[in-house]
mmCIF file of C-alpha atoms in Angstrom:
data_model
loop_
_atom_site.group_PDB
_atom_site.id
_atom_site.type_symbol
_atom_site.label_atom_id
_atom_site.label_comp_id
_atom_site.label_asym_id
_atom_site.label_seq_id
_atom_site.Cartn_x
_atom_site.Cartn_y
_atom_site.Cartn_z
ATOM 1 C CA MET A 834 38.554 73.954 32.008
ATOM 2 C CA ASP A 835 37.784 73.313 35.661
ATOM 3 C CA ILE A 836 33.981 73.726 35.695
ATOM 4 C CA ARG A 837 33.775 73.743 39.498
ATOM 5 C CA LYS A 838 36.334 76.518 39.848
ATOM 6 C CA PHE A 839 34.585 78.554 37.157
ATOM 7 C CA LEU A 840 31.146 78.144 38.780
ATOM 8 C CA MET A 841 32.481 79.379 42.121
ATOM 9 C CA GLN A 842 33.279 82.703 40.405
ATOM 10 C CA THR A 843 29.677 83.222 39.248
ATOM 11 C CA PHE A 844 27.029 85.015 41.305
ATOM 12 C CA LEU A 845 24.636 82.089 40.975
ATOM 13 C CA PHE A 846 26.945 79.427 42.427
ATOM 14 C CA GLY A 847 29.508 81.595 44.220
ATOM 15 C CA SER A 848 28.321 80.573 47.686
ATOM 16 C CA PHE A 849 28.389 76.834 46.904
ATOM 17 C CA GLY A 850 30.980 74.596 48.531
ATOM 18 C CA GLU A 851 32.900 71.773 46.825
ATOM 19 C CA LYS A 852 30.333 69.169 47.923
ATOM 20 C CA GLU A 853 27.411 71.138 46.463
ATOM 21 C CA LEU A 854 29.244 71.768 43.207
ATOM 22 C CA GLU A 855 29.927 68.051 42.940
ATOM 23 C CA VAL A 856 26.196 67.393 43.301
ATOM 24 C CA ILE A 857 25.231 69.635 40.355
ATOM 25 C CA LEU A 858 27.850 68.331 37.900
ATOM 26 C CA PRO A 859 25.439 65.737 36.382
ATOM 27 C CA ALA A 860 23.166 68.618 35.274
ATOM 28 C CA LEU A 861 25.970 70.314 33.294
ATOM 29 C CA SER A 862 27.358 70.002 29.785
ATOM 30 C CA VAL A 863 29.544 72.278 27.646
ATOM 31 C CA LYS A 864 28.071 73.864 24.502
ATOM 32 C CA LYS A 865 30.066 75.759 21.884
ATOM 33 C CA VAL A 866 28.279 78.222 19.589
ATOM 34 C CA LYS A 867 29.510 80.219 16.612
ATOM 35 C CA LYS A 868 29.011 83.951 16.132
ATOM 36 C CA GLY A 869 25.408 84.585 15.040
ATOM 37 C CA GLU A 870 24.213 81.119 16.047
ATOM 38 C CA GLN A 871 20.810 80.979 17.720
ATOM 39 C CA ILE A 872 20.885 79.592 21.269
ATOM 40 C CA PHE A 873 17.131 79.593 21.796
ATOM 41 C CA ILE A 874 14.037 81.259 20.371
ATOM 42 C CA GLU A 875 11.118 82.985 22.051
ATOM 43 C CA GLY A 876 8.333 80.572 23.011
ATOM 44 C CA MET A 877 10.534 77.471 22.819
ATOM 45 C CA ASP A 878 10.381 75.056 25.796
ATOM 46 C CA ALA A 879 12.982 76.123 28.364
ATOM 47 C CA THR A 880 14.759 72.787 28.737
ATOM 48 C CA ALA A 881 17.943 74.386 30.071
ATOM 49 C CA PHE A 882 19.642 77.574 31.120
ATOM 50 C CA PHE A 883 23.184 78.590 30.271
ATOM 51 C CA ILE A 884 26.224 80.201 31.847
ATOM 52 C CA VAL A 885 28.632 82.056 29.578
ATOM 53 C CA VAL A 886 32.189 80.773 29.977
ATOM 54 C CA LYS A 887 33.758 82.595 27.038
ATOM 55 C CA GLY A 888 32.377 85.084 24.508
ATOM 56 C CA LYS A 889 29.178 87.134 24.522
ATOM 57 C CA VAL A 890 25.527 86.392 23.873
ATOM 58 C CA LYS A 891 22.585 88.709 23.446
ATOM 59 C CA ILE A 892 19.003 88.393 24.647
ATOM 60 C CA TYR A 893 16.582 90.228 22.397
ATOM 61 C CA LYS A 894 12.967 90.647 21.353
ATOM 62 C CA LEU A 895 11.570 91.327 17.906
ATOM 63 C CA SER A 896 8.951 94.014 17.386
ATOM 64 C CA SER A 897 5.956 93.414 15.136
ATOM 65 C CA ASP A 898 7.869 95.010 12.240
ATOM 66 C CA GLY A 899 10.853 92.689 12.814
ATOM 67 C CA LYS A 900 13.094 95.257 14.509
ATOM 68 C CA GLU A 901 15.483 93.780 17.056
ATOM 69 C CA HIS A 902 15.548 95.213 20.587
ATOM 70 C CA ILE A 903 18.435 93.997 22.749
ATOM 71 C CA LEU A 904 17.471 93.441 26.369
ATOM 72 C CA HIS A 905 20.793 92.149 27.720
ATOM 73 C CA ILE A 906 24.294 91.288 26.619
ATOM 74 C CA HIS A 907 25.850 88.553 28.735
ATOM 75 C CA GLY A 908 29.547 87.815 29.080
ATOM 76 C CA PRO A 909 31.700 85.367 31.045
ATOM 77 C CA GLY A 910 30.144 84.304 34.345
ATOM 78 C CA ASP A 911 26.639 85.497 33.464
ATOM 79 C CA PRO A 912 23.689 83.087 33.574
ATOM 80 C CA VAL A 913 21.304 83.183 30.617
ATOM 81 C CA ALA A 914 17.578 82.318 30.865
ATOM 82 C CA GLU A 915 17.846 80.815 34.339
ATOM 83 C CA ALA A 916 14.492 82.310 35.395
ATOM 84 C CA ALA A 917 12.656 80.614 32.513
ATOM 85 C CA ILE A 918 13.224 77.137 33.925
ATOM 86 C CA PHE A 919 11.365 78.025 37.134
ATOM 87 C CA ASP A 920 8.819 80.529 35.868
ATOM 88 C CA SER A 921 7.213 80.326 32.446
ATOM 89 C CA MET A 922 8.858 77.098 31.286
ATOM 90 C CA VAL A 923 9.344 78.754 27.882
ATOM 91 C CA TYR A 924 12.020 81.179 26.758
ATOM 92 C CA PRO A 925 10.561 84.715 26.924
ATOM 93 C CA ALA A 926 12.942 86.108 24.277
ATOM 94 C CA PHE A 927 15.514 85.155 21.660
ATOM 95 C CA SER A 928 19.212 84.535 22.279
ATOM 96 C CA ALA A 929 22.140 84.439 19.849
ATOM 97 C CA ALA A 930 25.920 84.488 20.106
ATOM 98 C CA LEU A 931 27.577 87.852 19.412
ATOM 99 C CA GLU A 932 30.904 86.058 18.960
ATOM 100 C CA ASP A 933 32.194 82.498 19.090
ATOM 101 C CA SER A 934 31.249 81.449 22.607
ATOM 102 C CA THR A 935 31.497 78.605 25.098
ATOM 103 C CA LEU A 936 28.530 78.001 27.390
ATOM 104 C CA ILE A 937 27.732 75.670 30.233
ATOM 105 C CA ARG A 938 24.304 74.150 29.588
ATOM 106 C CA VAL A 939 22.335 73.358 32.762
ATOM 107 C CA SER A 940 19.540 70.841 32.221
ATOM 108 C CA ARG A 941 16.241 72.006 33.722
ATOM 109 C CA GLU A 942 14.985 68.529 34.541
ATOM 110 C CA VAL A 943 18.152 67.381 36.329
ATOM 111 C CA PHE A 944 18.757 70.742 38.034
ATOM 112 C CA VAL A 945 15.223 71.139 39.427
ATOM 113 C CA ASP A 946 15.307 67.550 40.685
ATOM 114 C CA LEU A 947 18.589 68.275 42.492
ATOM 115 C CA LEU A 948 17.138 71.403 44.132
ATOM 116 C CA LYS A 949 14.178 69.367 45.389
ATOM 117 C CA LYS A 950 16.555 66.886 46.965
ATOM 118 C CA HIS A 951 18.902 69.596 48.325
ATOM 119 C CA PRO A 952 16.779 72.677 49.208
ATOM 120 C CA GLU A 953 19.723 74.357 50.984
ATOM 121 C CA MET A 954 21.258 74.873 47.519
ATOM 122 C CA ALA A 955 18.215 76.907 46.460
ATOM 123 C CA LEU A 956 18.604 79.179 49.497
ATOM 124 C CA LYS A 957 22.234 79.848 48.622
ATOM 125 C CA MET A 958 21.259 80.722 45.047
ATOM 126 C CA MET A 959 18.667 83.224 46.297
ATOM 127 C CA SER A 960 21.360 85.362 47.919
ATOM 128 C CA GLY A 961 23.017 85.747 44.510
ATOM 129 C CA TYR A 962 19.696 86.687 42.953
ATOM 130 C CA SER A 963 19.066 89.506 45.393
ATOM 131 C CA SER A 964 22.273 91.178 44.267
ATOM 132 C CA ARG A 965 21.359 90.704 40.614
ATOM 133 C CA LEU A 966 17.908 92.162 41.215
ATOM 134 C CA ARG A 967 19.481 95.327 42.612
ATOM 135 C CA GLN A 968 21.527 95.625 39.403
ATOM 136 C CA PHE A 969 18.354 95.371 37.292
ATOM 137 C CA VAL A 970 16.594 98.039 39.344
ATOM 138 C CA SER A 971 19.611 100.288 38.819
ATOM 139 C CA LYS A 972 19.502 99.645 35.053
ATOM 140 C CA ILE A 973 15.787 100.498 34.880
ATOM 141 C CA GLU A 974 16.386 103.724 36.788
ATOM 142 C CA GLU A 975 19.223 104.585 34.442
ATOM 143 C CA LEU A 976 17.163 103.986 31.288
ATOM 144 C CA THR A 977 14.233 106.025 32.563
ATOM 145 C CA LEU A 978 15.961 108.828 34.439
ATOM 146 C CA LYS A 979 19.258 109.450 32.625
ATOM 147 C CA ASP A 980 19.971 110.892 29.197
ATOM 148 C CA ILE A 981 21.939 109.024 26.526
ATOM 149 C CA LYS A 982 25.257 110.712 27.370
ATOM 150 C CA SER A 983 24.975 109.579 30.990
ATOM 151 C CA ARG A 984 24.029 106.031 29.959
ATOM 152 C CA LEU A 985 26.901 105.898 27.465
ATOM 153 C CA SER A 986 29.373 107.243 30.032
ATOM 154 C CA ARG A 987 28.331 104.608 32.540
ATOM 155 C CA TYR A 988 28.627 101.824 29.945
ATOM 156 C CA LEU A 989 32.121 102.976 28.961
ATOM 157 C CA LEU A 990 33.263 103.171 32.595
ATOM 158 C CA GLU A 991 31.805 99.774 33.512
ATOM 159 C CA ASN A 992 33.505 98.113 30.525
ATOM 160 C CA SER A 993 36.870 99.859 30.738
ATOM 161 C CA THR A 994 40.266 98.581 31.842
ATOM 162 C CA ILE A 995 43.552 100.223 32.785
ATOM 163 C CA GLU A 996 46.336 99.772 30.237
ATOM 164 C CA ASN A 997 49.708 101.488 30.575
ATOM 165 C CA GLY A 998 48.244 103.910 33.107
ATOM 166 C CA ARG A 999 45.341 104.883 30.817
ATOM 167 C CA THR A 1000 41.671 103.993 31.039
ATOM 168 C CA VAL A 1001 40.527 102.326 27.807
ATOM 169 C CA CYS A 1002 37.288 100.736 26.675
ATOM 170 C CA TYR A 1003 37.132 98.357 23.740
ATOM 171 C CA ILE A 1004 33.640 98.212 22.299
ATOM 172 C CA THR A 1005 33.258 94.704 20.915
ATOM 173 C CA ILE A 1006 29.661 95.003 19.756
ATOM 174 C CA SER A 1007 28.250 96.888 16.793
ATOM 175 C CA LYS A 1008 26.893 100.445 17.045
ATOM 176 C CA LYS A 1009 23.419 99.072 16.377
ATOM 177 C CA GLU A 1010 23.747 96.556 19.234
ATOM 178 C CA LEU A 1011 25.178 99.163 21.605
ATOM 179 C CA SER A 1012 22.447 101.677 20.816
ATOM 180 C CA SER A 1013 19.767 99.032 21.384
ATOM 181 C CA LEU A 1014 21.367 98.066 24.703
ATOM 182 C CA LEU A 1015 21.417 101.727 25.789
ATOM 183 C CA GLY A 1016 17.792 102.265 24.757
ATOM 184 C CA THR A 1017 18.415 104.605 21.826
ATOM 185 C CA ILE A 1018 19.004 104.603 18.064
ATOM 186 C CA PRO A 1019 22.380 104.545 16.235
ATOM 187 C CA GLU A 1020 22.104 108.182 15.094
ATOM 188 C CA THR A 1021 21.564 109.455 18.632
ATOM 189 C CA LEU A 1022 24.417 107.257 19.856
ATOM 190 C CA SER A 1023 26.707 108.731 17.186
ATOM 191 C CA ARG A 1024 25.917 112.247 18.411
ATOM 192 C CA ALA A 1025 26.551 111.191 22.025
ATOM 193 C CA LEU A 1026 29.930 109.713 21.055
ATOM 194 C CA THR A 1027 31.099 113.130 19.838
ATOM 195 C CA PHE A 1028 30.811 114.803 23.273
#
């Protein structure tokens, strides 16, 4: 795998040139995780953030009664827990692999040191963040203003592909995980799937 080429396709490092990508290589390592394997736990020191190369990982919280609430599902190209290394210094939630996955691990200590030495890299990263922030605002609006059928329809459209002239969507997560992601319960999701 050409790490530099992959990073240039991510929103976080998409505006970096070859020279800048070369500079951050010492902060990177590849991590492989099996389905169900914990990547980090809530409250643990945020010593690194991750970028999904292959597979899917979930970010979730546990309620006081132990119920899991999925906040995000990240796939190839998505950064995971990058804000924690600058903000709280601890992971604010749990993360686990939804399937066998390959991640790029970015060391907090090395990465922050590099940004101090090369502040222009931080400015380039900020442009990627502004786009991501707009996506989050859109998601919040969707969860608060739209009903489950609308949220499900949007999810299916965003995750669909064209095959043999037909639009298809393969749902690779469980009904429980999908309902949590859409802010509902499995029974309500089942009813919405019948529309």
